[in-house]
mmCIF file of C-alpha atoms and ligand atoms in Angstrom:
data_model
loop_
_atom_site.group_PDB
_atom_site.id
_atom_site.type_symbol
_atom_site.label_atom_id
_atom_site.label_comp_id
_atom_site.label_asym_id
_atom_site.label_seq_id
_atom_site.Cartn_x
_atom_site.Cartn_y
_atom_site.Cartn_z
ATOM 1 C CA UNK A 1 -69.662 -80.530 -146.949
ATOM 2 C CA UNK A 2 -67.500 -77.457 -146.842
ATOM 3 C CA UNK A 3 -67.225 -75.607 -143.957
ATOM 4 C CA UNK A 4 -65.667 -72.078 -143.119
ATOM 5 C CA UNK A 5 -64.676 -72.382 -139.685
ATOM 6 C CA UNK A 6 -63.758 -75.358 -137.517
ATOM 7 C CA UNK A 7 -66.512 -73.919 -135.057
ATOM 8 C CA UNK A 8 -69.249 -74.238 -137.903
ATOM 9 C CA UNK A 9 -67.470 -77.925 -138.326
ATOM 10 C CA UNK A 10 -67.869 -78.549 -134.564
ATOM 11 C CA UNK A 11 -71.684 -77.457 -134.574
ATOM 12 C CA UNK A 12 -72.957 -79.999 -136.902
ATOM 13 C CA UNK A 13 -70.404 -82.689 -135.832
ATOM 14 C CA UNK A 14 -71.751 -82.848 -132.163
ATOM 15 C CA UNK A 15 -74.571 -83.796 -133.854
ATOM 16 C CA UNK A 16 -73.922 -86.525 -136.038
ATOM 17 C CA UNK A 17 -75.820 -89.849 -136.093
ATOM 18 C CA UNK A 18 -74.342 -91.272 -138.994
ATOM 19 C CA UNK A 19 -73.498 -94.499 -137.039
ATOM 20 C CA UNK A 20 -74.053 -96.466 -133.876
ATOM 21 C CA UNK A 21 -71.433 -95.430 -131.731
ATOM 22 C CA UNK A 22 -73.819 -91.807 -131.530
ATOM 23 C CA UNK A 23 -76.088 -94.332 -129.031
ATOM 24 C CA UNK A 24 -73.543 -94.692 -126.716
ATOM 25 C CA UNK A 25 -71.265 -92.295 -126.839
ATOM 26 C CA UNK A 26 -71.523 -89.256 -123.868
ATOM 27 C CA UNK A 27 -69.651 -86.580 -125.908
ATOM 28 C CA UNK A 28 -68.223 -86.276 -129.262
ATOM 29 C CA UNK A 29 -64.882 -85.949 -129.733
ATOM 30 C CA UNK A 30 -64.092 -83.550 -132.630
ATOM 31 C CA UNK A 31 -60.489 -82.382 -131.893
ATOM 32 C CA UNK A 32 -58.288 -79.675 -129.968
ATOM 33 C CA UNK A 33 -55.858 -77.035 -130.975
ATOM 34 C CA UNK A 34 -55.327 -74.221 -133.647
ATOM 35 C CA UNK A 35 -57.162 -74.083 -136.310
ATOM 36 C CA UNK A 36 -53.974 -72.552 -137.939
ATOM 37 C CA UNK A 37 -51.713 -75.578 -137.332
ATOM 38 C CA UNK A 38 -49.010 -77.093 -139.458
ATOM 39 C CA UNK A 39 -48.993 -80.107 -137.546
ATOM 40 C CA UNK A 40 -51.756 -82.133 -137.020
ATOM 41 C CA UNK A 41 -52.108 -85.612 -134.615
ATOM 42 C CA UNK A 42 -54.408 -88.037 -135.496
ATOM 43 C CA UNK A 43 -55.240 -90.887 -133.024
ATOM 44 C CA UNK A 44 -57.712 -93.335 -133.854
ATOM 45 C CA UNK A 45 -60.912 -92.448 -131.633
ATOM 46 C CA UNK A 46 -61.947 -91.672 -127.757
ATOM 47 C CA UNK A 47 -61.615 -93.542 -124.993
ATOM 48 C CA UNK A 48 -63.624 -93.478 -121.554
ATOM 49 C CA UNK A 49 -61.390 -90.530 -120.363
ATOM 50 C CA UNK A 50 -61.978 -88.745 -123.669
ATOM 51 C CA UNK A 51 -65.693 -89.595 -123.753
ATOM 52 C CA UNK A 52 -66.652 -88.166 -120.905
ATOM 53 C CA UNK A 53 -64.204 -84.680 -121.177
ATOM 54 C CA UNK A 54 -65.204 -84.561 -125.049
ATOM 55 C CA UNK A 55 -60.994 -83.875 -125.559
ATOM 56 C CA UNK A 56 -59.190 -86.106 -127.538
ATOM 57 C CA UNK A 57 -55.981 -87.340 -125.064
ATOM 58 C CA UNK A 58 -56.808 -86.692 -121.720
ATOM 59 C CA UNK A 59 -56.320 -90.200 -120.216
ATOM 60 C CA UNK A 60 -52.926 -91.696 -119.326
ATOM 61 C CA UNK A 61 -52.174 -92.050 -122.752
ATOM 62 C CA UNK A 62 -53.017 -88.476 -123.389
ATOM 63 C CA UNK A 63 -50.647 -87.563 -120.479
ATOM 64 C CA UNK A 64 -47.379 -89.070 -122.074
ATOM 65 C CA UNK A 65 -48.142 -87.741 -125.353
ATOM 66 C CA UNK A 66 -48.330 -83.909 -123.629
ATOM 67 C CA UNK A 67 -44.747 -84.991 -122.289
ATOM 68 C CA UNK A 68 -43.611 -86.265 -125.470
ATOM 69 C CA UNK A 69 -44.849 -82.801 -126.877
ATOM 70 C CA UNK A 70 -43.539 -80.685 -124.098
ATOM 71 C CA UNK A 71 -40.239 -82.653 -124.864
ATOM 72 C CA UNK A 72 -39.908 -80.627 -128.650
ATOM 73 C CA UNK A 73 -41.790 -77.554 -127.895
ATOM 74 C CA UNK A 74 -45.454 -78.208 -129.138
ATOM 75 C CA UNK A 75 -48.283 -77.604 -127.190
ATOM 76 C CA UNK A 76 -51.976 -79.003 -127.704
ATOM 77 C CA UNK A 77 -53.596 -75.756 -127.080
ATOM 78 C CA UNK A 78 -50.925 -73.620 -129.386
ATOM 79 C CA UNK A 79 -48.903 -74.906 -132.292
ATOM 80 C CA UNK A 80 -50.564 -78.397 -133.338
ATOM 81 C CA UNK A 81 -54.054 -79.701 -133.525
ATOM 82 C CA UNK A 82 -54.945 -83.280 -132.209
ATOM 83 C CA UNK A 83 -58.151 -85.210 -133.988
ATOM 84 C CA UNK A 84 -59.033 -89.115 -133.974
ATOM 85 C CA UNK A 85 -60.354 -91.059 -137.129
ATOM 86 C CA UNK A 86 -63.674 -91.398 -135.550
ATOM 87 C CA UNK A 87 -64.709 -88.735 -133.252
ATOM 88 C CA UNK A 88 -67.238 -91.111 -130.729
ATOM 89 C CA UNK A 89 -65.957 -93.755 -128.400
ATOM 90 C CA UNK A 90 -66.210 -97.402 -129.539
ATOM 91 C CA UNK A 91 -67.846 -99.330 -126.584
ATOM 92 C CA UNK A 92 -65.206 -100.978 -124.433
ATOM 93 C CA UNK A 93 -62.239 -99.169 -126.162
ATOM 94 C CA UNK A 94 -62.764 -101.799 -128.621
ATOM 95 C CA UNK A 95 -60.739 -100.952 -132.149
ATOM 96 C CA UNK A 96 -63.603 -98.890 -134.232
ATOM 97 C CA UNK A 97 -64.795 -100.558 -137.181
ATOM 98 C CA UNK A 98 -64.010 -100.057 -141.005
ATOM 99 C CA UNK A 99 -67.616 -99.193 -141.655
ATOM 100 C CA UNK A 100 -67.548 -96.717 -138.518
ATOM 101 C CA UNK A 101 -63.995 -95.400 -139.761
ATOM 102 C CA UNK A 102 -65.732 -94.769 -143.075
ATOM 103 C CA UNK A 103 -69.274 -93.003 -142.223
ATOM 104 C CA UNK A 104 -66.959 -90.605 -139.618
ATOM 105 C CA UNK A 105 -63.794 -89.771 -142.291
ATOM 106 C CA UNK A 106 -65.492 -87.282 -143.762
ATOM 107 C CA UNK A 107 -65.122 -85.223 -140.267
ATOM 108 C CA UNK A 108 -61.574 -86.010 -140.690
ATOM 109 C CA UNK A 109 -61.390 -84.878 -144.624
ATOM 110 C CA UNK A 110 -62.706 -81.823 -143.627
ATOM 111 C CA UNK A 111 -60.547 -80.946 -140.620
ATOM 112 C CA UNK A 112 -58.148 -81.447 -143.117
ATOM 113 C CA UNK A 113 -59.617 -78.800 -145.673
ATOM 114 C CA UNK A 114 -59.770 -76.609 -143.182
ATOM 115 C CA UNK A 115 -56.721 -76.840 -141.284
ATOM 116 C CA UNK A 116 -54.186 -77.150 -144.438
ATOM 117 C CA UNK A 117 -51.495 -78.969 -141.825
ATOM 118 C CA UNK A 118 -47.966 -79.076 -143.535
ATOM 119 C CA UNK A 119 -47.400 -82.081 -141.464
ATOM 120 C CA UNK A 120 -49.549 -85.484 -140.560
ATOM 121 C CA UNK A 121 -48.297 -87.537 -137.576
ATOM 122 C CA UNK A 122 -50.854 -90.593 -137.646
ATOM 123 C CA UNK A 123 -50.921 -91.915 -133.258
ATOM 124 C CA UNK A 124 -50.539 -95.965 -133.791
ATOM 125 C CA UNK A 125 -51.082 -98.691 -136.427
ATOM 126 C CA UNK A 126 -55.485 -98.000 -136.584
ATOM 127 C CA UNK A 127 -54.533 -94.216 -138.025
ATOM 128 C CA UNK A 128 -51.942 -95.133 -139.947
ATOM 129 C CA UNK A 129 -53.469 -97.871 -141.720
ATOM 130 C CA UNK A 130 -56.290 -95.844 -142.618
ATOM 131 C CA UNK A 131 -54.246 -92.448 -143.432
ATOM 132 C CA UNK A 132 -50.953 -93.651 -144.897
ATOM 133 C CA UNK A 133 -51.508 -97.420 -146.134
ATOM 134 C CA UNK A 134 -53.882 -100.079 -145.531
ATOM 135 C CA UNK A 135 -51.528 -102.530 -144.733
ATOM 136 C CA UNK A 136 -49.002 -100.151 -142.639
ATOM 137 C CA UNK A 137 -46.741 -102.059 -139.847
ATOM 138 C CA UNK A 138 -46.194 -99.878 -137.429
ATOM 139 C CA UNK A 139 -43.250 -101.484 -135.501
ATOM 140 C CA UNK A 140 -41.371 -101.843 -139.128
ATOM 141 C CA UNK A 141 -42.270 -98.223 -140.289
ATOM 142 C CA UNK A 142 -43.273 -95.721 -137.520
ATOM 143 C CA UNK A 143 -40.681 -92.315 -137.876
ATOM 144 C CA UNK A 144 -40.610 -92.726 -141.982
ATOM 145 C CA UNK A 145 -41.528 -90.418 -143.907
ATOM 146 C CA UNK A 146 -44.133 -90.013 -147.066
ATOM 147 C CA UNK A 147 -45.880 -87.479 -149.050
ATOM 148 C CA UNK A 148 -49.711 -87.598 -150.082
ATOM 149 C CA UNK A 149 -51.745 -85.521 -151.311
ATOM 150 C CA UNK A 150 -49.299 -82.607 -150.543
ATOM 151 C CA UNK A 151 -48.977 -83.282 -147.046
ATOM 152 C CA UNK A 152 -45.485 -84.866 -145.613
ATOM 153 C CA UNK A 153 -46.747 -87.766 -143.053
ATOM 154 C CA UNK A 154 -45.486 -90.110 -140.543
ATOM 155 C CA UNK A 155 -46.756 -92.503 -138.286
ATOM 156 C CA UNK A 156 -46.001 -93.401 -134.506
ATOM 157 C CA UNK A 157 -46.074 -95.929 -131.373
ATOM 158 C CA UNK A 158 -49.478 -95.437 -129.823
ATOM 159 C CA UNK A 159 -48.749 -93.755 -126.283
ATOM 160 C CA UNK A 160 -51.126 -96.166 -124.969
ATOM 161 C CA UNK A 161 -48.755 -98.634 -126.249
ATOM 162 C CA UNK A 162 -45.915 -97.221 -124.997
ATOM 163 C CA UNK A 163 -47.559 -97.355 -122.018
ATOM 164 C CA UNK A 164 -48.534 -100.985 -122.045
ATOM 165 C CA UNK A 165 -44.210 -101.651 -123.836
ATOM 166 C CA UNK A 166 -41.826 -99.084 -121.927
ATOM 167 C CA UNK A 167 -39.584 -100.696 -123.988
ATOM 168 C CA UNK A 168 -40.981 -98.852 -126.967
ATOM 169 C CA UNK A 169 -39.999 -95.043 -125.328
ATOM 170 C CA UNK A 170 -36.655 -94.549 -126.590
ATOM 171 C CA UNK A 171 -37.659 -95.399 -130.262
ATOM 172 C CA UNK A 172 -40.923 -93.086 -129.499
ATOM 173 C CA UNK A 173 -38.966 -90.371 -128.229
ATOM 174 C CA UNK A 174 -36.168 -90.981 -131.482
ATOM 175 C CA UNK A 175 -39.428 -90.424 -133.300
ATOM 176 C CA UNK A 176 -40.496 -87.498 -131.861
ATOM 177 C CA UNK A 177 -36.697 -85.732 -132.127
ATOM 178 C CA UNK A 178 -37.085 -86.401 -135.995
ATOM 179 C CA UNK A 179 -40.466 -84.812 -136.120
ATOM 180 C CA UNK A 180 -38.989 -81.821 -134.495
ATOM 181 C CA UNK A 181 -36.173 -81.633 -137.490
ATOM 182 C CA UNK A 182 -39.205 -82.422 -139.856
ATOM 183 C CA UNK A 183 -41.068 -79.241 -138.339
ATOM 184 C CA UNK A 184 -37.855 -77.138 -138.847
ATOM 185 C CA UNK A 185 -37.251 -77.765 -142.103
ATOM 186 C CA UNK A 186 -40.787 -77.460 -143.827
ATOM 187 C CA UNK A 187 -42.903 -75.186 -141.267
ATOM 188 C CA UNK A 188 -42.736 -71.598 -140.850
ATOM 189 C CA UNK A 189 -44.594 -70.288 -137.619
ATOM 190 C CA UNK A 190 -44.901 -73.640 -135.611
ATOM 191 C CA UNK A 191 -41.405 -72.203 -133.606
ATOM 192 C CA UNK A 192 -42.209 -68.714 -133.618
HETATM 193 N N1 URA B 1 -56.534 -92.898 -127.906
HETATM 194 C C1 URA B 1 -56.779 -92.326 -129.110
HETATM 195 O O1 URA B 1 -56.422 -92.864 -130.143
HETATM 196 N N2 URA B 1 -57.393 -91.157 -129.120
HETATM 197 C C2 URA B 1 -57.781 -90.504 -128.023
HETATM 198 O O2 URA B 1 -58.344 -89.410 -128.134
HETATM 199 C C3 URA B 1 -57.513 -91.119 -126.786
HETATM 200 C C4 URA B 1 -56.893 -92.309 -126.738
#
């Protein structure tokens, strides 16, 4: 499906039913930001927080990624846009399956389209290993660098997991400091 706005995306999308998680979920989560960015976040799908606000990144996770954010001058609402792979929350923030990843991607692919980000930052190993490569490590490789499909992309700690491993915020934040060089170098208009 093509679609010509991300508000004629939104409309069907908060309608889907193409798998389970539609019977449990209380909102769906499509995404948040401009529809101009040329950075996009991609996490890998609500939680109870989320759920309920139908915002991707509102919980305590959420929270340290707006500081992280804050901390190189991007802003949710302004210069990025934030999506997950699947856009309903997986009963007891259980990881969502392959065959949910796959009937929701589509969303995803056309966010994408639509969007035209310079820049990918995949949130944690379940986004990564479905954006970048299957078989990503994310403690080995989060804060390289690729190219696919025209599109420079990198993946990072989790928040929630930076949460859970403090010991993980320096190499987060390192992470983040690069991204900000990254942004420099290849985007026009994110630092206006
Ligand atoms: N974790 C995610 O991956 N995405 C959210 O939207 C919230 C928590």
């Amino acid at each position: 499906m093509t679609y010509n706005s991300l508000e004629e995306l939104k409309n069907d999308c908060l309608s889907c039913k193409k798998c389970a998680l539609c019977e449990t979920r209380r909102h769906v989560v499509v995404g948040v930001g401009s529809e101009t960015a040329e950075v996009m976040f991609i996490g890998e799908g609500p939680g109870e927080n989320e759920d309920l606000q139908g915002e991707p990144f509102v919980g305590l996770a959420g929270q340290l990624l707006d500081k992280m954010l804050y901390a190189v001058d991007l802003d949710r609402k302004k210069n990025i846009y934030i999506a997950n792979i699947v856009k309903c929350r997986p009963p007891y923030n259980r990881d969502p399956k392959p065959g949910e990843q796959e009937m929701c991607i589509d969303w995803l692919r056309a966010q994408v389209r639509l969007i035209k980000p310079k820049i990918i930052v995949c949130l944690g190993r379940i986004a990564a290993c479905r954006i970048i490569r299957e078989d990503f490590k994310i403690t080995r490789e989060h804060g390289q660098w690729l190219e696919k499909g025209g599109i420079l992309m990198t993946a990072m700690f989790h928040p929630a997991a930076v949460l859970r491993d403090p010991g993980k915020k320096p190499a987060a934040f390192e992470d983040f400091l690069r991204l900000r060089e990254k942004i420099k170098e290849v985007c026009e208009k994110t630092y206006d």
